Short mmCIF file of C-alpha atoms in Angstrom, two decimals:
data_model
loop_
_atom_site.label_atom_id
_atom_site.label_comp_id
_atom_site.label_asym_id
_atom_site.label_seq_id
_atom_site.Cartn_x
_atom_site.Cartn_y
_atom_site.Cartn_z
CA UNK Z 1 0.00 0.00 0.00
CA UNK Z 2 2.81 2.41 0.89
CA UNK Z 3 4.64 1.55 -2.35
CA UNK Z 4 1.49 2.44 -4.32
CA UNK Z 5 1.20 5.77 -2.50
CA UNK Z 6 4.88 6.54 -3.12
CA UNK Z 7 4.56 5.68 -6.83
CA UNK Z 8 1.40 7.79 -7.09
CA UNK Z 9 3.12 10.73 -5.36
CA UNK Z 10 6.15 10.39 -7.69
CA UNK Z 11 3.88 10.27 -10.75
CA UNK Z 12 2.01 13.40 -9.59
CA UNK Z 13 5.28 15.24 -8.94
CA UNK Z 14 6.58 14.24 -12.36
CA UNK Z 15 3.38 15.44 -13.96
CA UNK Z 16 3.54 18.75 -12.11
CA UNK Z 17 7.17 19.30 -13.09
CA UNK Z 18 6.50 18.48 -16.75
CA UNK Z 19 3.49 20.83 -16.81
CA UNK Z 20 5.35 23.69 -15.10
CA UNK Z 21 5.43 26.59 -17.50
CA UNK Z 22 8.80 28.20 -17.76
CA UNK Z 23 9.22 31.82 -18.72
CA UNK Z 24 8.52 31.70 -22.43
CA UNK Z 25 10.71 34.73 -23.10
CA UNK Z 26 14.00 33.05 -22.33
CA UNK Z 27 16.97 33.35 -24.57
CA UNK Z 28 18.83 36.16 -26.19
CA UNK Z 29 17.00 39.37 -26.88
CA UNK Z 30 17.00 39.91 -30.65
CA UNK Z 31 15.20 43.26 -30.53
CA UNK Z 32 13.29 45.14 -27.88
CA UNK Z 33 11.12 46.85 -30.52
CA UNK Z 34 9.84 45.59 -33.82
CA UNK Z 35 6.67 46.91 -35.39
CA UNK Z 36 4.69 45.42 -38.24
CA UNK Z 37 1.16 45.11 -39.61
CA UNK Z 38 -0.80 41.87 -39.74
CA UNK Z 39 -3.81 41.51 -42.02
CA UNK Z 40 -6.72 39.90 -40.19
CA UNK Z 41 -9.06 40.02 -43.19
CA UNK Z 42 -7.75 38.70 -46.47
CA UNK Z 43 -7.44 41.35 -49.16
CA UNK Z 44 -7.93 38.67 -51.84
CA UNK Z 45 -11.02 36.44 -51.85
CA UNK Z 46 -9.12 33.84 -53.92
CA UNK Z 47 -6.72 33.09 -51.03
CA UNK Z 48 -7.38 30.09 -48.79
CA UNK Z 49 -9.60 31.22 -45.90
CA UNK Z 50 -6.74 31.11 -43.38
CA UNK Z 51 -4.20 33.13 -45.41
CA UNK Z 52 -3.95 36.65 -43.94
CA UNK Z 53 -7.26 36.08 -42.25
CA UNK Z 54 -9.00 35.33 -38.98
CA UNK Z 55 -12.30 33.50 -39.47
CA UNK Z 56 -15.13 36.05 -39.66
CA UNK Z 57 -17.01 35.50 -36.39
CA UNK Z 58 -13.77 35.25 -34.38
CA UNK Z 59 -12.40 38.37 -36.09
CA UNK Z 60 -15.54 40.32 -35.21
CA UNK Z 61 -15.39 39.24 -31.55
CA UNK Z 62 -11.69 40.14 -31.36
CA UNK Z 63 -12.19 43.60 -32.87
CA UNK Z 64 -15.27 44.29 -30.74
CA UNK Z 65 -13.42 43.33 -27.53
CA UNK Z 66 -10.47 45.57 -28.35
CA UNK Z 67 -12.67 48.51 -29.29
CA UNK Z 68 -15.00 48.10 -26.30
CA UNK Z 69 -12.03 47.93 -23.92
CA UNK Z 70 -10.72 51.19 -25.42
CA UNK Z 71 -14.14 52.89 -25.37
CA UNK Z 72 -14.78 51.87 -21.75
CA UNK Z 73 -11.32 52.79 -20.45
CA UNK Z 74 -10.49 49.19 -19.45
CA UNK Z 75 -7.07 49.41 -21.13
CA UNK Z 76 -4.44 52.13 -21.36
CA UNK Z 77 -4.90 53.76 -24.74
CA UNK Z 78 -2.56 56.17 -26.45
CA UNK Z 79 -2.78 58.23 -29.60
CA UNK Z 80 -0.64 57.11 -32.50
CA UNK Z 81 1.92 59.67 -31.29
CA UNK Z 82 1.89 58.08 -27.81
CA UNK Z 83 -0.10 60.75 -26.01
CA UNK Z 84 -2.26 59.18 -23.25
CA UNK Z 85 -5.99 59.15 -23.98
CA UNK Z 86 -8.60 59.56 -21.25
CA UNK Z 87 -11.63 57.23 -21.19
CA UNK Z 88 -13.69 60.14 -22.56
CA UNK Z 89 -11.28 60.51 -25.47
CA UNK Z 90 -11.41 56.74 -25.93
CA UNK Z 91 -15.17 56.97 -26.46
CA UNK Z 92 -14.53 59.45 -29.27
CA UNK Z 93 -12.16 57.15 -31.15
CA UNK Z 94 -13.57 56.62 -34.59
CA UNK Z 95 -16.31 59.23 -34.16
CA UNK Z 96 -16.46 62.16 -36.52
CA UNK Z 97 -19.01 64.95 -36.70
CA UNK Z 98 -18.99 67.26 -39.72
CA UNK Z 99 -21.13 70.33 -40.20
CA UNK Z 100 -22.15 70.75 -43.80
CA UNK Z 101 -23.72 73.91 -45.17
CA UNK Z 102 -26.36 73.64 -47.89
CA UNK Z 103 -28.50 76.11 -49.77
CA UNK Z 104 -32.20 75.52 -50.16
CA UNK Z 105 -33.39 74.96 -53.72
CA UNK Z 106 -36.51 77.08 -53.30
CA UNK Z 107 -36.83 80.80 -52.59
CA UNK Z 108 -35.56 82.54 -50.52
CA UNK Z 109 -32.56 80.14 -51.13
CA UNK Z 110 -31.35 80.45 -47.57
CA UNK Z 111 -28.38 78.51 -46.23
CA UNK Z 112 -28.74 75.88 -43.54
CA UNK Z 113 -26.37 73.62 -41.63
CA UNK Z 114 -26.62 69.88 -41.22
CA UNK Z 115 -24.51 67.87 -38.79
CA UNK Z 116 -23.43 64.51 -40.14
CA UNK Z 117 -22.16 62.06 -37.53
CA UNK Z 118 -20.08 59.05 -38.52
CA UNK Z 119 -18.65 56.18 -36.49
CA UNK Z 120 -16.09 53.85 -37.86
CA UNK Z 121 -17.39 50.67 -39.37
CA UNK Z 122 -15.68 47.84 -37.49
CA UNK Z 123 -15.57 45.86 -40.74
CA UNK Z 124 -13.08 48.45 -41.99
CA UNK Z 125 -10.56 47.30 -39.37
CA UNK Z 126 -8.67 44.79 -41.47
CA UNK Z 127 -5.26 44.95 -39.83
CA UNK Z 128 -3.58 45.21 -36.49
CA UNK Z 129 -0.19 46.80 -35.95
CA UNK Z 130 1.97 44.94 -33.43
CA UNK Z 131 4.86 46.20 -31.32
CA UNK Z 132 6.87 43.28 -29.95
CA UNK Z 133 10.06 42.10 -28.31
CA UNK Z 134 11.73 39.12 -29.98
CA UNK Z 135 13.91 36.50 -28.27
CA UNK Z 136 15.84 33.52 -29.60
CA UNK Z 137 17.04 30.49 -27.70
CA UNK Z 138 20.62 29.96 -28.97
CA UNK Z 139 20.44 26.22 -28.31
CA UNK Z 140 17.15 25.32 -29.99
CA UNK Z 141 16.85 28.34 -32.32
CA UNK Z 142 13.28 28.76 -31.05
CA UNK Z 143 12.02 32.31 -31.39
CA UNK Z 144 9.53 33.74 -28.93
CA UNK Z 145 7.73 37.04 -29.13
CA UNK Z 146 6.32 39.26 -26.41
CA UNK Z 147 3.53 41.55 -27.55
CA UNK Z 148 4.08 44.99 -26.06
CA UNK Z 149 1.28 46.80 -27.84
CA UNK Z 150 -1.36 46.60 -30.53
CA UNK Z 151 -3.09 49.17 -32.70
CA UNK Z 152 -6.23 48.53 -34.76
CA UNK Z 153 -5.72 49.83 -38.30
CA UNK Z 154 -8.35 51.18 -40.68
CA UNK Z 155 -8.34 51.28 -44.46
CA UNK Z 156 -8.66 54.86 -45.67
CA UNK Z 157 -10.18 55.69 -49.05
CA UNK Z 158 -10.29 58.78 -51.21
CA UNK Z 159 -13.67 60.30 -52.07
CA UNK Z 160 -13.52 58.42 -55.38
CA UNK Z 161 -13.15 55.11 -53.55
CA UNK Z 162 -9.45 54.45 -54.14
CA UNK Z 163 -7.40 52.99 -51.30
CA UNK Z 164 -5.40 55.87 -49.88
CA UNK Z 165 -3.58 53.89 -47.18
CA UNK Z 166 -3.91 52.60 -43.65
CA UNK Z 167 -4.46 54.58 -40.45
CA UNK Z 168 -3.84 53.26 -36.91
CA UNK Z 169 -6.61 54.37 -34.56
CA UNK Z 170 -4.75 54.17 -31.24
CA UNK Z 171 -2.23 52.07 -29.32
CA UNK Z 172 -2.93 49.73 -26.43
CA UNK Z 173 0.23 48.92 -24.48
CA UNK Z 174 0.46 45.84 -22.28
CA UNK Z 175 3.88 46.57 -20.78
CA UNK Z 176 3.91 49.17 -18.01
CA UNK Z 177 7.15 50.70 -19.27
CA UNK Z 178 5.64 51.64 -22.64
CA UNK Z 179 5.52 54.02 -24.26
CA UNK Z 180 9.11 54.86 -23.53
#
């Protein structure tokens, strides 16, 4: 009976040791800052579904969680130029109000203003910009990455509908020492 208990205790200890998670960022620091964009919605419908893509319902949940956290002040948000944003400013991310002046088509042809409010369409967020630290284990050549920050990125179009470029909305930093 005691031998069974000892073997069971040894097996449990072995299991606990093998399941112990070591610091995944071990190794030699390759760079403490690397920034790049990752498409999360494929720009080409002919690609396989998983190429430059997160499956639609998962992508929508991911984007909604990030945006809600920013809007509600649950995460530290910064402008693209690393100025801290208050929760109130976070609620204004992606909101635009324009006042347009029109002239009536009937006499006395007076001018009037109309306020047009626009919120970003979350479907327009097709990329995320990542800021990471990269490490490499010199023995195994395994590379690990530590995400320091993310920025949702919008496609921007000209009035004629041509792709003008990409615009990061804001940064969310996970490391306390960022932005430096």
